[in-house]
Amino acid sequence: MTSKTQKLLSLLDGQPVIPVIKITDAKDAVPLARALARGGLRAIEITLRTDAALEAIRRAAAEVEEAVVGAGTILNARQFEEASKAGSQFIVSPGITSQLLSAAADSPVPLLPGAITPGEIMAAREAGLDFLKFFPAEQAGGAAFLKALSSPIADVRFCPTGGIGAKNANDYLSLPNVICVGGSWVAPDEMVKAGDWAGIEALAREASKLRKA
């Protein structure tokens, strides 16, 4: 296990579900992060899929001490730097590029990059990465595919994301090569827009009860 993997795992702190969040209004970032943390999900991934994302990361990172704020959907070195400067404590990408690897090598902020195929996973392994995002999980073969990888590439572990919800999360968490899962079901868009922080806290509390087998 690399030092950056250890750092990333310490930030996630055994959390079974990492909320994957899309924020369209930065003012929602603080109450949303607080609701998730109250429910037991301190580590969150705010995706760079909206114009409000970087400001949302800044606010959550600065104002919610109990939260561990990460940035997701990072596609290049520029976004890596912007998200790090905004206060992200970890960076998540749907894939791996040489540019991203270079940015991560020069930064104290750990990278969780995505890989799907055995070739991509082996390339990441050669680059010293042994904890990867598996995305889009359901569309790429789901838990059965990851189970098949657990023997030939036994020293690489995953955070599968994509198509995962309360009903199938345990299919992944029961696998020996899965550390946690990522999912948006704990902070649905409609509940965020409605400001239903109590409802989101309740969903987070249920998700936090999921555990590795």
Short mmCIF file of C-alpha atoms in Angstrom, two decimals:
data_model
loop_
_atom_site.label_atom_id
_atom_site.label_comp_id
_atom_site.label_asym_id
_atom_site.label_seq_id
_atom_site.Cartn_x
_atom_site.Cartn_y
_atom_site.Cartn_z
CA MET A 1 0.00 0.00 0.00
CA THR A 2 1.43 3.37 -1.02
CA SER A 3 1.62 6.34 1.36
CA LYS A 4 -0.95 8.24 -0.69
CA THR A 5 -3.31 5.28 -0.59
CA GLN A 6 -2.89 5.20 3.18
CA LYS A 7 -3.64 8.92 3.34
CA LEU A 8 -6.75 8.52 1.22
CA LEU A 9 -7.99 5.59 3.29
CA SER A 10 -7.42 7.58 6.49
CA LEU A 11 -9.53 10.42 5.07
CA LEU A 12 -12.34 8.02 4.18
CA ASP A 13 -11.93 6.42 7.63
CA GLY A 14 -13.81 3.19 6.98
CA GLN A 15 -16.83 4.99 5.51
CA PRO A 16 -18.82 2.47 3.44
CA VAL A 17 -20.51 5.00 1.14
CA ILE A 18 -19.00 8.16 -0.37
CA PRO A 19 -21.77 10.57 -1.40
CA VAL A 20 -21.30 11.75 -4.99
CA ILE A 21 -22.86 15.20 -5.09
CA LYS A 22 -23.87 17.57 -7.87
CA ILE A 23 -24.46 21.09 -6.54
CA THR A 24 -26.06 23.72 -8.78
CA ASP A 25 -26.28 26.45 -6.10
CA ALA A 26 -23.23 27.00 -3.91
CA LYS A 27 -25.38 28.11 -0.97
CA ASP A 28 -26.54 24.51 -0.60
CA ALA A 29 -23.00 23.21 -0.02
CA VAL A 30 -22.70 23.95 3.70
CA PRO A 31 -26.09 22.68 4.91
CA LEU A 32 -25.74 19.63 2.66
CA ALA A 33 -22.27 18.74 3.96
CA ARG A 34 -23.47 19.21 7.53
CA ALA A 35 -26.52 16.98 6.98
CA LEU A 36 -24.39 14.22 5.49
CA ALA A 37 -21.84 14.47 8.30
CA ARG A 38 -24.59 14.32 10.93
CA GLY A 39 -25.78 11.14 9.24
CA GLY A 40 -22.32 9.60 9.52
CA LEU A 41 -20.95 10.34 6.04
CA ARG A 42 -18.16 12.86 6.63
CA ALA A 43 -16.25 12.27 3.39
CA ILE A 44 -18.07 13.65 0.36
CA GLU A 45 -17.27 14.04 -3.33
CA ILE A 46 -18.51 17.26 -4.95
CA THR A 47 -18.40 16.76 -8.71
CA LEU A 48 -17.15 19.43 -11.10
CA ARG A 49 -20.22 19.05 -13.28
CA THR A 50 -21.71 22.47 -12.55
CA ASP A 51 -20.53 26.08 -12.58
CA ALA A 52 -21.13 26.24 -8.81
CA ALA A 53 -18.90 23.27 -7.98
CA LEU A 54 -15.63 25.02 -7.09
CA GLU A 55 -17.40 27.61 -4.93
CA ALA A 56 -19.36 24.80 -3.28
CA ILE A 57 -16.09 23.04 -2.46
CA ARG A 58 -14.63 26.28 -1.05
CA ARG A 59 -17.61 26.86 1.22
CA ALA A 60 -17.95 23.29 2.46
CA ALA A 61 -14.21 22.94 3.09
CA ALA A 62 -13.98 26.29 4.90
CA GLU A 63 -17.19 26.18 6.93
CA VAL A 64 -17.87 22.52 7.75
CA GLU A 65 -15.00 21.36 9.94
CA GLU A 66 -16.47 17.91 10.41
CA ALA A 67 -16.57 17.25 6.64
CA VAL A 68 -13.82 15.75 4.47
CA VAL A 69 -14.43 17.43 1.13
CA GLY A 70 -13.23 15.88 -2.11
CA ALA A 71 -13.66 16.92 -5.73
CA GLY A 72 -14.93 14.60 -8.43
CA THR A 73 -15.10 14.49 -12.24
CA ILE A 74 -11.59 15.92 -12.45
CA LEU A 75 -10.45 15.52 -16.06
CA ASN A 76 -7.12 17.35 -16.30
CA ALA A 77 -4.27 18.96 -14.38
CA ARG A 78 -5.87 22.42 -14.42
CA GLN A 79 -8.99 21.12 -12.70
CA PHE A 80 -6.83 19.16 -10.25
CA GLU A 81 -5.05 22.38 -9.26
CA GLU A 82 -8.25 24.43 -9.06
CA ALA A 83 -9.97 21.85 -6.88
CA SER A 84 -6.94 21.54 -4.61
CA LYS A 85 -6.74 25.32 -4.18
CA ALA A 86 -10.46 25.37 -3.37
CA GLY A 87 -9.79 23.11 -0.39
CA SER A 88 -10.34 19.59 -1.71
CA GLN A 89 -8.71 16.98 0.50
CA PHE A 90 -8.88 14.28 -2.16
CA ILE A 91 -9.41 14.21 -5.92
CA VAL A 92 -11.53 11.73 -7.89
CA SER A 93 -11.33 11.21 -11.65
CA PRO A 94 -13.32 8.92 -13.95
CA GLY A 95 -10.08 7.81 -15.63
CA ILE A 96 -6.30 8.07 -15.70
CA THR A 97 -4.11 10.26 -17.91
CA SER A 98 -0.41 11.06 -17.82
CA GLN A 99 -1.33 14.69 -17.10
CA LEU A 100 -3.36 13.72 -14.05
CA LEU A 101 -0.65 11.39 -12.81
CA SER A 102 1.90 14.21 -13.07
CA ALA A 103 -0.37 16.62 -11.21
CA ALA A 104 -0.96 14.07 -8.47
CA ALA A 105 2.74 13.28 -8.16
CA ASP A 106 3.48 16.94 -7.41
CA SER A 107 0.62 17.36 -4.93
CA PRO A 108 0.01 16.26 -1.34
CA VAL A 109 -3.65 15.75 -2.26
CA PRO A 110 -4.29 12.06 -3.03
CA LEU A 111 -5.86 11.00 -6.30
CA LEU A 112 -8.53 8.30 -6.72
CA PRO A 113 -8.51 7.70 -10.49
CA GLY A 114 -10.87 5.50 -12.43
CA ALA A 115 -9.99 2.28 -14.24
CA ILE A 116 -12.20 -0.40 -15.74
CA THR A 117 -10.32 -2.84 -17.97
CA PRO A 118 -7.58 -5.19 -16.76
CA GLY A 119 -5.13 -3.21 -18.92
CA GLU A 120 -6.08 0.11 -17.34
CA ILE A 121 -5.91 -1.40 -13.86
CA MET A 122 -2.48 -2.91 -14.53
CA ALA A 123 -1.22 0.42 -15.91
CA ALA A 124 -2.44 2.18 -12.77
CA ARG A 125 -0.77 -0.50 -10.66
CA GLU A 126 2.53 0.08 -12.49
CA ALA A 127 2.17 3.80 -11.70
CA GLY A 128 1.97 2.94 -8.00
CA LEU A 129 -1.80 3.24 -7.64
CA ASP A 130 -3.45 0.38 -5.76
CA PHE A 131 -6.78 2.02 -4.84
CA LEU A 132 -8.95 2.92 -7.84
CA LYS A 133 -12.39 4.10 -8.77
CA PHE A 134 -14.37 1.59 -10.86
CA PHE A 135 -16.70 3.66 -13.05
CA PRO A 136 -19.32 3.29 -14.41
CA ALA A 137 -19.69 0.23 -12.22
CA GLU A 138 -23.02 -1.26 -13.23
CA GLN A 139 -22.56 -0.52 -16.93
CA ALA A 140 -19.03 -1.99 -16.89
CA GLY A 141 -20.01 -5.39 -15.54
CA GLY A 142 -20.97 -4.68 -11.96
CA ALA A 143 -20.08 -6.71 -8.90
CA ALA A 144 -19.57 -9.89 -10.92
CA PHE A 145 -16.84 -8.23 -12.99
CA LEU A 146 -15.06 -6.90 -9.90
CA LYS A 147 -15.29 -10.31 -8.25
CA ALA A 148 -13.60 -11.84 -11.29
CA LEU A 149 -10.72 -9.35 -10.92
CA SER A 150 -10.17 -10.11 -7.24
CA SER A 151 -8.04 -13.18 -7.89
CA PRO A 152 -5.72 -12.21 -10.79
CA ILE A 153 -5.22 -8.62 -9.53
CA ALA A 154 -5.63 -9.26 -5.83
CA ASP A 155 -3.60 -6.33 -4.51
CA VAL A 156 -5.71 -3.59 -6.13
CA ARG A 157 -8.80 -2.32 -4.35
CA PHE A 158 -11.72 -0.29 -5.61
CA CYS A 159 -14.42 2.26 -4.92
CA PRO A 160 -17.09 1.36 -7.50
CA THR A 161 -19.40 4.18 -8.55
CA GLY A 162 -22.17 4.43 -11.11
CA GLY A 163 -25.60 2.84 -10.89
CA ILE A 164 -25.13 1.91 -7.24
CA GLY A 165 -27.90 2.48 -4.72
CA ALA A 166 -29.23 1.18 -1.43
CA LYS A 167 -30.50 -2.03 -3.06
CA ASN A 168 -27.21 -3.20 -4.60
CA ALA A 169 -24.52 -1.52 -2.49
CA ASN A 170 -23.99 -4.67 -0.43
CA ASP A 171 -23.32 -6.68 -3.59
CA TYR A 172 -20.14 -4.61 -3.92
CA LEU A 173 -19.28 -4.14 -0.25
CA SER A 174 -19.23 -7.92 0.21
CA LEU A 175 -16.31 -8.25 -2.24
CA PRO A 176 -12.74 -8.60 -0.91
CA ASN A 177 -11.36 -5.99 -3.33
CA VAL A 178 -13.93 -3.27 -2.58
CA ILE A 179 -13.21 -0.65 0.09
CA CYS A 180 -16.32 1.51 -0.31
CA VAL A 181 -18.88 2.54 -2.91
CA GLY A 182 -19.78 5.92 -4.31
CA GLY A 183 -23.38 6.93 -4.85
CA SER A 184 -25.72 9.85 -5.34
CA TRP A 185 -28.75 8.21 -3.74
CA VAL A 186 -27.97 9.72 -0.32
CA ALA A 187 -28.35 13.26 -1.71
CA PRO A 188 -30.91 13.18 -4.53
CA ASP A 189 -31.12 16.32 -6.66
CA GLU A 190 -34.74 16.96 -5.76
CA MET A 191 -34.05 16.79 -2.01
CA VAL A 192 -31.09 19.15 -2.35
CA LYS A 193 -33.15 21.64 -4.34
CA ALA A 194 -35.94 21.41 -1.75
CA GLY A 195 -33.48 21.93 1.12
CA ASP A 196 -34.65 18.70 2.74
CA TRP A 197 -31.59 18.40 4.99
CA ALA A 198 -33.39 16.22 7.54
CA GLY A 199 -34.35 13.78 4.80
CA ILE A 200 -30.79 13.68 3.48
CA GLU A 201 -29.46 13.15 7.00
CA ALA A 202 -31.80 10.17 7.37
CA LEU A 203 -30.61 8.68 4.05
CA ALA A 204 -27.00 9.20 5.12
CA ARG A 205 -27.62 7.51 8.45
CA GLU A 206 -29.03 4.45 6.70
CA ALA A 207 -26.10 4.36 4.27
CA SER A 208 -23.56 4.70 7.07
CA LYS A 209 -24.92 1.49 8.60
CA LEU A 210 -23.81 -0.49 5.56
CA ARG A 211 -20.60 -2.28 6.38
CA LYS A 212 -17.95 -4.36 4.76
CA ALA A 213 -18.70 -8.03 5.16
#
